[in-house]
XYZ file of C-alpha atoms in Angstrom:
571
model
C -16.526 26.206 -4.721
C -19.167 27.157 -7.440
C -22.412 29.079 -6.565
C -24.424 28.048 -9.028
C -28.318 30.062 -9.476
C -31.571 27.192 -9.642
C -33.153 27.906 -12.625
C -37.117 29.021 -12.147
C -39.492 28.193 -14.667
C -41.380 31.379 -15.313
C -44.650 30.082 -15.820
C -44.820 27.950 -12.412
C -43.954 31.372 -10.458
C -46.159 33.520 -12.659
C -48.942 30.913 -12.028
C -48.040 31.115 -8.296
C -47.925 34.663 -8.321
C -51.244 34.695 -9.528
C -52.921 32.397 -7.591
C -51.766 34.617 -4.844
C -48.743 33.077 -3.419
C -46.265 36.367 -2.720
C -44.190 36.917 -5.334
C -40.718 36.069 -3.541
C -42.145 32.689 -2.419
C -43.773 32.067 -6.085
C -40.465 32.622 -6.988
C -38.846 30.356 -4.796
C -41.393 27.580 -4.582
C -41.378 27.659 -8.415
C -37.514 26.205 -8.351
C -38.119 24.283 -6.213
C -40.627 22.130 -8.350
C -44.046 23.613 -6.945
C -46.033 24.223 -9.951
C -49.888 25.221 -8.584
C -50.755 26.540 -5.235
C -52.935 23.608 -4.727
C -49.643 21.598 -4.083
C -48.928 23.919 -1.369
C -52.201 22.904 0.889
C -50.607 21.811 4.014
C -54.441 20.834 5.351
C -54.851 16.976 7.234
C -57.031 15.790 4.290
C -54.009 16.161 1.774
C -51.811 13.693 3.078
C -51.220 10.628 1.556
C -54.329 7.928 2.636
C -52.352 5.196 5.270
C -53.695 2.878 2.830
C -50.511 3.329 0.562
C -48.399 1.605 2.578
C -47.620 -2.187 2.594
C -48.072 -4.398 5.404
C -50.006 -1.434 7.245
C -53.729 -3.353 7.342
C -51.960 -6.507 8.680
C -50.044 -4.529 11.177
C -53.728 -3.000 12.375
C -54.971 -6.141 12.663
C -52.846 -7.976 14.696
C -52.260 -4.806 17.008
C -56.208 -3.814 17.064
C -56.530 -7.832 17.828
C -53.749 -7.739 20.765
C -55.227 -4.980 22.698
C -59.130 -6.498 22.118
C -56.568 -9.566 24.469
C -55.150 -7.307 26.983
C -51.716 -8.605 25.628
C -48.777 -6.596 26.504
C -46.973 -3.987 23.856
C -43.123 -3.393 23.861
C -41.703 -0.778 21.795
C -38.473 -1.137 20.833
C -36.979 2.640 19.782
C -33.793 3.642 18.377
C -31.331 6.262 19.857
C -31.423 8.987 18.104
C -34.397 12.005 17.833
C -36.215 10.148 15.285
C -36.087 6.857 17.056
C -37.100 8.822 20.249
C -39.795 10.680 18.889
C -41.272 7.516 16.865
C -41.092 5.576 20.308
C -42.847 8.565 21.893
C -45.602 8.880 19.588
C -46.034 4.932 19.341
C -46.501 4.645 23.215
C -48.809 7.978 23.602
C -50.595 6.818 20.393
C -51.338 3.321 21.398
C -52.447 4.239 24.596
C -54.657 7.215 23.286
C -56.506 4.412 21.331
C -57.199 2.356 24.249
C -54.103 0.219 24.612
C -54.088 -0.924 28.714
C -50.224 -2.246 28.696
C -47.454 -0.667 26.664
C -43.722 -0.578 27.461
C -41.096 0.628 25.743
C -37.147 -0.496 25.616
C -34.258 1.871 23.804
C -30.956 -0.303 23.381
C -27.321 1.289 24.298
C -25.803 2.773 21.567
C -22.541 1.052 23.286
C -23.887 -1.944 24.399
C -26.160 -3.098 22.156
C -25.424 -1.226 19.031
C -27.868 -0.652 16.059
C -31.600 -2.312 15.605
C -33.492 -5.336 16.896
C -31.072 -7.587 17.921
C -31.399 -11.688 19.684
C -30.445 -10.315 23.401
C -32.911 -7.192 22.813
C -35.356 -9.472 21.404
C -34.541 -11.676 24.327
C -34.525 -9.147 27.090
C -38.507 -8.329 25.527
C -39.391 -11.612 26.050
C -38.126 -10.952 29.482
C -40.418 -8.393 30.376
C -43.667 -10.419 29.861
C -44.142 -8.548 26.481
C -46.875 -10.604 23.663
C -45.956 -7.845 20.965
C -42.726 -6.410 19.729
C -43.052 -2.835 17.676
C -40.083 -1.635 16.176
C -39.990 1.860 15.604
C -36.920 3.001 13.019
C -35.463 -0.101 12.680
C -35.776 -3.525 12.084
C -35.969 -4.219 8.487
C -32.340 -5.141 8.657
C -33.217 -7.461 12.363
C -33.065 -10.812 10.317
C -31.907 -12.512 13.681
C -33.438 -10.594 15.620
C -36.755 -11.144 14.315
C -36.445 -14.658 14.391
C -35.243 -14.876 17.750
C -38.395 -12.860 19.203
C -40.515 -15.001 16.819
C -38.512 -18.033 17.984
C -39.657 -16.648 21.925
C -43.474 -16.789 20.711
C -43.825 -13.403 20.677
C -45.828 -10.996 17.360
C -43.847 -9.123 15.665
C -44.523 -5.627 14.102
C -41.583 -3.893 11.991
C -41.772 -0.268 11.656
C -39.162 1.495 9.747
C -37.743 3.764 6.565
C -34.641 2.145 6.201
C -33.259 0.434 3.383
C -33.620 -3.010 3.139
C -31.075 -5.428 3.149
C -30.992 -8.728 0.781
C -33.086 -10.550 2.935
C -36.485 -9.304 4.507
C -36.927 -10.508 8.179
C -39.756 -12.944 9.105
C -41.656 -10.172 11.353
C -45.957 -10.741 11.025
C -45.923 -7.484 9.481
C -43.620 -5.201 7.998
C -44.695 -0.892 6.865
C -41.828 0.618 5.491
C -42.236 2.396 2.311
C -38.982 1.433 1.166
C -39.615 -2.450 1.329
C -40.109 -4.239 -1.789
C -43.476 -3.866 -3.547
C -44.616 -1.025 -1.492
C -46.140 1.643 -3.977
C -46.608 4.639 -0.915
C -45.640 7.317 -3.343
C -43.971 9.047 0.163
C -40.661 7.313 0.585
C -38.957 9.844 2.410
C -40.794 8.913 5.233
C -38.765 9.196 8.724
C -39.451 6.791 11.130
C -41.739 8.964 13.381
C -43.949 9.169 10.404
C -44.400 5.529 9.524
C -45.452 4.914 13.093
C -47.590 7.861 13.311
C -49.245 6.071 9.652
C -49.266 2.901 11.418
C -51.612 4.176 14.776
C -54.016 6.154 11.836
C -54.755 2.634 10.386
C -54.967 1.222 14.215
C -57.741 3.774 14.759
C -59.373 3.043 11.354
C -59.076 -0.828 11.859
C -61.090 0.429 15.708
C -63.597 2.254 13.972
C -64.327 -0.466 11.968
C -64.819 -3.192 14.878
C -66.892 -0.605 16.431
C -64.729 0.333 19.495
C -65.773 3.961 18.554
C -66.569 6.041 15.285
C -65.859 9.358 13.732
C -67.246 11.367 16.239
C -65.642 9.605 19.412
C -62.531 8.434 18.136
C -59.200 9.942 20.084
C -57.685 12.851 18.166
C -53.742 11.486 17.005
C -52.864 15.496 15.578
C -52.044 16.395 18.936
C -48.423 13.725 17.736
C -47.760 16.036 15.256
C -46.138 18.081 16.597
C -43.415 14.955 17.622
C -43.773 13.975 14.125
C -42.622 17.167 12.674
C -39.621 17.245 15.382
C -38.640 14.192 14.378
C -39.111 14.018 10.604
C -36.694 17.431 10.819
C -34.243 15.756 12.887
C -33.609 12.956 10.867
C -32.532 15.242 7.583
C -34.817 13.179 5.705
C -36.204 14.475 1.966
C -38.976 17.457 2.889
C -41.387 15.457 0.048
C -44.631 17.205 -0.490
C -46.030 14.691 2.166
C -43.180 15.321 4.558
C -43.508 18.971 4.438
C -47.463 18.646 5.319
C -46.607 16.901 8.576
C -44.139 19.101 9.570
C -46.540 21.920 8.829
C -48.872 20.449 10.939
C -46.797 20.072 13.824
C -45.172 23.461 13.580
C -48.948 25.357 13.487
C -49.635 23.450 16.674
C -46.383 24.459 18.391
C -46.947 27.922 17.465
C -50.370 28.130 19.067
C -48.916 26.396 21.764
C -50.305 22.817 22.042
C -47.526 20.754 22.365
C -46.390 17.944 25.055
C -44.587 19.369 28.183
C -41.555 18.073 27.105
C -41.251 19.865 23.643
C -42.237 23.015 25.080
C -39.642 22.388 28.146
C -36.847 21.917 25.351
C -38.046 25.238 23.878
C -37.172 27.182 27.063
C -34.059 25.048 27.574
C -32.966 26.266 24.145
C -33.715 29.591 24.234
C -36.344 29.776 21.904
C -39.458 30.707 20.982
C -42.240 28.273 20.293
C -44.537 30.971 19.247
C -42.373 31.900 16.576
C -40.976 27.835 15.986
C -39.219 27.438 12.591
C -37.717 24.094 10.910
C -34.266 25.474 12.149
C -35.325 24.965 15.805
C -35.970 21.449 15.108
C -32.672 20.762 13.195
C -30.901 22.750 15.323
C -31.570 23.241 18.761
C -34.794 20.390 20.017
C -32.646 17.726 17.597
C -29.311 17.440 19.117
C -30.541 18.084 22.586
C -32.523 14.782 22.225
C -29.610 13.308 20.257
C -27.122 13.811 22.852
C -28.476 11.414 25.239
C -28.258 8.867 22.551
C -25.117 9.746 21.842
C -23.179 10.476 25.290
C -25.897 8.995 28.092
C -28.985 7.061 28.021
C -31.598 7.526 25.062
C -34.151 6.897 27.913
C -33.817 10.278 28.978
C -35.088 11.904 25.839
C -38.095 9.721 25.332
C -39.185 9.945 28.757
C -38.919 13.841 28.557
C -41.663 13.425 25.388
C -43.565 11.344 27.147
C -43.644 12.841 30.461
C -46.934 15.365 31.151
C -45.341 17.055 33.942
C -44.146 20.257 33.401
C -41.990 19.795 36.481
C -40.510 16.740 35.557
C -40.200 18.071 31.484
C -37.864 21.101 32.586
C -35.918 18.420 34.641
C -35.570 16.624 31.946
C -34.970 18.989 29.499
C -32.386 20.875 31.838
C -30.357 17.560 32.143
C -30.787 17.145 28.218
C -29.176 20.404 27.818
C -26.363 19.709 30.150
C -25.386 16.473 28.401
C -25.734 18.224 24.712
C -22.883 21.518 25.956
C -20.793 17.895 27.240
C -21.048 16.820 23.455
C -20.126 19.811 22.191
C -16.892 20.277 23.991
C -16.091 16.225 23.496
C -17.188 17.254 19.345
C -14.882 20.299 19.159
C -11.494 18.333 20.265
C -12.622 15.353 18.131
C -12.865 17.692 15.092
C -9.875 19.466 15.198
C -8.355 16.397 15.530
C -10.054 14.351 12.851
C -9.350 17.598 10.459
C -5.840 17.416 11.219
C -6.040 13.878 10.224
C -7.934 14.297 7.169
C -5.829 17.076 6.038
C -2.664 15.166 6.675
C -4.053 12.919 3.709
C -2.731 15.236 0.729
C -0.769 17.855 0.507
C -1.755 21.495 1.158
C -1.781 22.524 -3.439
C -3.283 18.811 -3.862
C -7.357 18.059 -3.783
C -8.310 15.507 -1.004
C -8.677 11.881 -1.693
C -11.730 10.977 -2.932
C -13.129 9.500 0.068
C -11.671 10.167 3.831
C -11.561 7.769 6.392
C -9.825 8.395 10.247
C -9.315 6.592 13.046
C -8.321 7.384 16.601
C -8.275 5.000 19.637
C -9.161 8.102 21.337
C -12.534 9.045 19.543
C -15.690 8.685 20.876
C -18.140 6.669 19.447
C -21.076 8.654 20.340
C -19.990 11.652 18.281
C -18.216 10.341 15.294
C -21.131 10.674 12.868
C -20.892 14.435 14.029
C -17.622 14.313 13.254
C -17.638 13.194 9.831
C -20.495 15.653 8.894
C -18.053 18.590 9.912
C -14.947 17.104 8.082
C -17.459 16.138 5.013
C -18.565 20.405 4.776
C -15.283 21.322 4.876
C -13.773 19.364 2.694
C -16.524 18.261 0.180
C -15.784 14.490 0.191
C -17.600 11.277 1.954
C -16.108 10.863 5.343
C -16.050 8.178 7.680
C -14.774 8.542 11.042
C -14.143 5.587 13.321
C -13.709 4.842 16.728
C -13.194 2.014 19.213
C -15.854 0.635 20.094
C -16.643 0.340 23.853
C -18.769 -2.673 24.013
C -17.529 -5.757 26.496
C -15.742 -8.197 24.497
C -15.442 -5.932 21.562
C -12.601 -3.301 21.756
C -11.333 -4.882 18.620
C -13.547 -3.674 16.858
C -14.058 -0.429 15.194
C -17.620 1.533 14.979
C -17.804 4.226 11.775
C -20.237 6.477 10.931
C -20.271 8.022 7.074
C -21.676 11.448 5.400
C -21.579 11.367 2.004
C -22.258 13.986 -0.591
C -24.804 14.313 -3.507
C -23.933 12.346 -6.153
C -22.618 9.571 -3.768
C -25.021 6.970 -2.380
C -22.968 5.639 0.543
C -24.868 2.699 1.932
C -24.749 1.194 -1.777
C -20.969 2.396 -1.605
C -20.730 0.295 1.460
C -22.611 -2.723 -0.359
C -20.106 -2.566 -2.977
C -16.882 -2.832 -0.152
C -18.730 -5.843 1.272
C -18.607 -7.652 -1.647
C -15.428 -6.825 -3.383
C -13.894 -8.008 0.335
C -15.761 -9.760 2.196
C -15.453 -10.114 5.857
C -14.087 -6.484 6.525
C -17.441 -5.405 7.381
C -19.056 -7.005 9.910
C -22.005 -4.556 10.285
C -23.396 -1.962 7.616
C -26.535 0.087 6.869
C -27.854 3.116 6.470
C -29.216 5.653 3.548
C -27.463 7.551 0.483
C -26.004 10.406 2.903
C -25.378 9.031 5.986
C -24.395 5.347 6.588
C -22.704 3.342 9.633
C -20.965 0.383 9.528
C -18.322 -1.988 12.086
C -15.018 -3.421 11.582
C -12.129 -4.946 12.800
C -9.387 -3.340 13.914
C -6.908 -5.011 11.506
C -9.239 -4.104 8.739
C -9.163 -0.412 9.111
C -6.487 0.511 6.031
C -8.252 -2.511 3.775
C -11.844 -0.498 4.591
C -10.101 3.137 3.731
C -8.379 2.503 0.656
C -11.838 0.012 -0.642
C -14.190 2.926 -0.455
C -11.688 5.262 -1.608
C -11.656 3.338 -4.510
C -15.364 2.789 -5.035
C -15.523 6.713 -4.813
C -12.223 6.959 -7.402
C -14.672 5.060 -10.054
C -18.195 6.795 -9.073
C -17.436 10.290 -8.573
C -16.112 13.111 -11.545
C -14.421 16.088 -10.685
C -17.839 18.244 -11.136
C -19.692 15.851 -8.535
C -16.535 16.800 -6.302
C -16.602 20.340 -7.142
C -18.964 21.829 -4.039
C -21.511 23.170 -5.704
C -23.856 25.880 -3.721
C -27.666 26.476 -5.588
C -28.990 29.538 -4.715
C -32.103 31.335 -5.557
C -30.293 34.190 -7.558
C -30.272 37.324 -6.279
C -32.365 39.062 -3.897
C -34.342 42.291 -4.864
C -33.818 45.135 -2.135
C -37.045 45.694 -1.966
C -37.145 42.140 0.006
C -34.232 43.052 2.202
C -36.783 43.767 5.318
C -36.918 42.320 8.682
C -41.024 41.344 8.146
C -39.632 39.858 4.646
C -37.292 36.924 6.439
C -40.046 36.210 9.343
C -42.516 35.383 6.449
C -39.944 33.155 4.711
C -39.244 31.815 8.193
C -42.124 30.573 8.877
C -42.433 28.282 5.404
C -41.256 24.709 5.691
C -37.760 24.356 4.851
C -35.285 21.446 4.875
C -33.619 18.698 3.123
C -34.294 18.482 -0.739
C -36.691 21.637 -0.095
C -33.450 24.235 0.019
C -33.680 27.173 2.610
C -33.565 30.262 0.164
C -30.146 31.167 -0.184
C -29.180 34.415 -2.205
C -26.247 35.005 -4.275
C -24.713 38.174 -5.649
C -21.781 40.002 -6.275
C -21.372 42.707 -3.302
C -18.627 45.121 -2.104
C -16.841 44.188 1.104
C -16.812 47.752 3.419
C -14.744 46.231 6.299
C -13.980 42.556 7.594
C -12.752 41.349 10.684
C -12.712 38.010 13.011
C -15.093 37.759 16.277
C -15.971 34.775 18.718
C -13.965 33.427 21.563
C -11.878 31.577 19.503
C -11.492 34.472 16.532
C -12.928 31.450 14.074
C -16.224 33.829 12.666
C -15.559 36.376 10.187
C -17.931 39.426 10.778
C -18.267 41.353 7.575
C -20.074 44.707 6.345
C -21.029 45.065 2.993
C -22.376 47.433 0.459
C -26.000 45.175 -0.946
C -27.119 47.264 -4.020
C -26.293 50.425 -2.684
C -27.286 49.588 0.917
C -25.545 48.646 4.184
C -25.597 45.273 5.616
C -24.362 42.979 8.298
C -23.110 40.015 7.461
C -21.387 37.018 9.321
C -19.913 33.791 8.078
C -19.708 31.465 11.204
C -16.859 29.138 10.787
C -14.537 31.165 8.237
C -11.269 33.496 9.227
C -9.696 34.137 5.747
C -10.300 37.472 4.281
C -12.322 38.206 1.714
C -11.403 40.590 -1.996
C -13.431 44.013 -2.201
C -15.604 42.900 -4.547
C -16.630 38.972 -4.516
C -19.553 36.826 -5.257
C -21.508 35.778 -2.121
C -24.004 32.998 -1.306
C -25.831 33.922 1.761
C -29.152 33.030 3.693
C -31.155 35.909 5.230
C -31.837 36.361 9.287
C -33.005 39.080 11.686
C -30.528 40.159 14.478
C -31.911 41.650 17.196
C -30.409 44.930 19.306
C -31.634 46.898 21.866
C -35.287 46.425 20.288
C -34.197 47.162 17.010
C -34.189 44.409 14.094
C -32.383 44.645 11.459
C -31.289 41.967 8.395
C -28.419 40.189 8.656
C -26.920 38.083 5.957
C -25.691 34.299 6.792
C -22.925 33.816 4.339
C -22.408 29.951 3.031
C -20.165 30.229 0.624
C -18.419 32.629 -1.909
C -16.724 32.553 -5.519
C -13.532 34.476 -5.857
């Protein structure tokens, strides 16, 4: 472990600072690359023009040409929040701008596994559809693009995905990350292309002359599913990305938001007026995810679609339900899969370079969770792996991957696939989280190939876990109005939540929780008192030690007072 301070360039934050941005944010925005206020105006009119994006004036066309036919619009969704809340915003969206027949289909996480494949393509067809959508996925759907093509039907990819070696034949493809697509945005999730896609639908309108500027449906009121979803999916908070999330958080706050999101709220326990980034990741996220991953991603989309605040608490109740099942299935799966991991070196040795476990007892829903945990803990990439539960296929094996910075694992996967081919049947995914299927017999062939790909990429500094933190923090800023302000910024992946580091005195230390796993910890911070707890720790810490640490407000009896979150420390 090595906390390591950002640097901050001093003239960004004194230009910041005066251009009126508070000094502790100047500060903070400054490191993390913001160098005029300008830059942060989160206002509609600075996005990125839809224009940007490849394939997206096609994609108008023929969907601005299908509804002028009455043809009928199938969305096909993925199953987890950003796949839900791109299929939610696509169906609301399309039918906002006048679409009369639009459908959606989510496949089976079990069943049908990843993307647009021939039977889902088939099953489509089925339903009378004249248009398939794909909504975060299908730029990997060779076949099953040409099976729905092959079935007569238009096809419309949607996605942020990598691309694989070979495009499929769809009638129109947006995806930033597709080959000759200059859209300086390609963190896009999902939920965002589509959302891009329905804002060059309604331009593509205006121009036929279904309405103009004045009439045209409003699509902000989807921002605030855009923003849940673009959170959810940990994708880069780009200066694009952090303007739609904006967007949707503002709305949430003043409390215009679908039933549904405002349903998960209350089953959450908390509070939309006061909505942060956190309560995406954290608590609307995984309550969607969990039907994805244990039930029926149905579920989640129809409790964003739904209007009924009746039938949203319903929905949201049951969503809640099945997300405390995961939980409990995720906390025997991760002992387990630590045991596992740690049983792969020996207790003075460093970990392999890469981890991969197996159990014919793992469930397949959560084993992405899994290897996140294992991945935190022991700073490596991690696969986990279990059986997958599909007819016809128990002999094969479904992984999912984290990786680390430094380690791009869907090119790491690329690389296994070629050195030996055949042991992966099935891969994608991005640089820090990948998935991938295959057989049984190939499990210890897959293990020791990426181990070895990560033997040759990584150094021991990239395997070092490194924590950045803002430096320390000034007691001035130590103040319960101080960490609502910094709350209520935009903060997420590759736009750091400030973290804090310094060295403080340890007053008195001791474990709480059920399960005695949290260490709660009070501390002398420059000469003051302070709460601390570090969730997830229970060895003891020196008198004196060097402390990374995120700031929060904990709540007693009507009192609030600062409380450090500790992430890491150097001893």
């Amino acid at each position: 472990m090595k906390i390591v301070a950002r640097d901050i360039p001093p003239r960004a934050a004194w230009a910041l600072e005066q251009a009126g941005v508070h000094p502790l944010l100047a500060r903070l925005y400054a490191a993390r690359g913001v160098r005029a206020k300008d830059e942060l105006d989160d206002g509609l009119g600075r996005l990125l023009p839809p224009s940007g994006l490849k394939g997206i004036d096609t994609a108008a066309r023929l969907l601005a040409d299908a509804m002028a036919q009455n043809k009928r619009l199938i969305v096909v969704a993925d199953y987890d929040c950003d796949g839900a809340t791109a299929c939610a915003v696509g169906v609301r969206g399309l039918r906002l701008l006048g679409a009369q027949q639009v459908d959606y289909l989510v496949p089976d996480r079990v069943t049908d596994g990843y993307g647009l494949t021939a039977s889902i393509a088939r099953r489509v067809a089925e339903r009378g559809a004249d248009v398939l959508i794909t909504v975060d996925n299908g730029i990997a759907s060779v076949e099953g693009v040409a099976e729905a093509k092959a079935l007569g039907l238009t096809v419309v990819v949607t996605d942020h995905h990598l691309p694989g070696p070979e495009l499929p034949a769809a009638d129109a493809i947006v995806n930033p990350n597709q080959p000759g697509c200059t859209f300086e945005s390609k963190s896009m999730a999902g939920v965002g292309v589509m959302f891009y896609v329905l804002l060059a639908l309604r331009a593509e309108l205006r121009a036929r002359g279904i309405f103009d500027a004045a009439t045209q449906p409003k699509l902000d009121p989807l921002l605030t599913l855009v923003a849940l979803g673009t959170v959810a999916d940990v994708v880069k908070l780009d200066a694009n990305n952090r303007r739609l999330v904006a967007q949707g958080l503002k709305r949430i706050r003043a409390g215009q938001m679908p039933a549904g999101v405002a349903a998960l709220f209350h089953a959450a326990g908390r509070k939309a007026p006061v909505a942060t980034t956190f309560d995406f990741g954290f608590a609307l996220g995984p309550r969607i995810n969990a039907a994805g991953r244990l039930a029926d991603m149905t579920l989640g989309i129809e409790c964003l679609l739904t209007d009924d605040a009746g039938r949203a608490a319903e929905l949201a109740g049951t969503l809640d339900g099945i997300n405390r099942e995961r939980r409990e299935i995720e906390g025997g799966m991760r002992d387990q899969a630590m045991l596992m991991a740690e049983s792969l070196f020996q207790e003075d040795e460093e970990p392999p370079p890469a981890i991969s476990v197996f159990d014919p007892d793992f469930h397949e829903g959560v084993v992405g969770i899994v290897a996140s945990r294992i991945k935190d803990k022991l700073h490596r990439p991690t696969f986990v792996f279990a059986a997958s539960s599909a007819p016809g296929k128990g002999h094969e094996l479904k992984g999912s991957g984290r990786s680390i910075p430094g380690f791009h694992l869907r090119d790491a996967l690329d690389l296994v696939a070629k050195r030996h081919p055949g042991v992966l049947l099935k891969f994608g995914g991005h640089a820090m989280a990948a998935g991938c299927t295959v057989d049984a017999d190939s499990f210890d062939t897959f293990e020791q190939a990426l181990a070895q790909v990560a033997q040759e990429w990584l150094d021991a500094a990239t395997l070092t876990r490194r924590i950045e933190t803002d430096g320390p923090l000034a007691p001035e800023y130590c103040r319960a109005d101080m960490v609502d302000t910094l709350h209520h910024e935009v903060w997420g992946q590759g736009f750091a939540p400030p973290t804090f580091s310094e060295e403080v005195q340890i007053v008195s230390q001791r474990l709480v929780g059920e399960s005695k796993n949290h260490l709660s910890i009070k501390l002398m911070h420059q000469g003051n008192p302070v709460d601390a707890i570090w969730f997830g720790h229970t060895e003891q810490l020196p008198a004196r030690v060097l402390l990374a640490f995120r700031l929060d407000v904990n709540e007693w009896k009507g009192e609030r007072k600062v409380q450090f979150l500790v992430e890491g420390a150097q001893i």
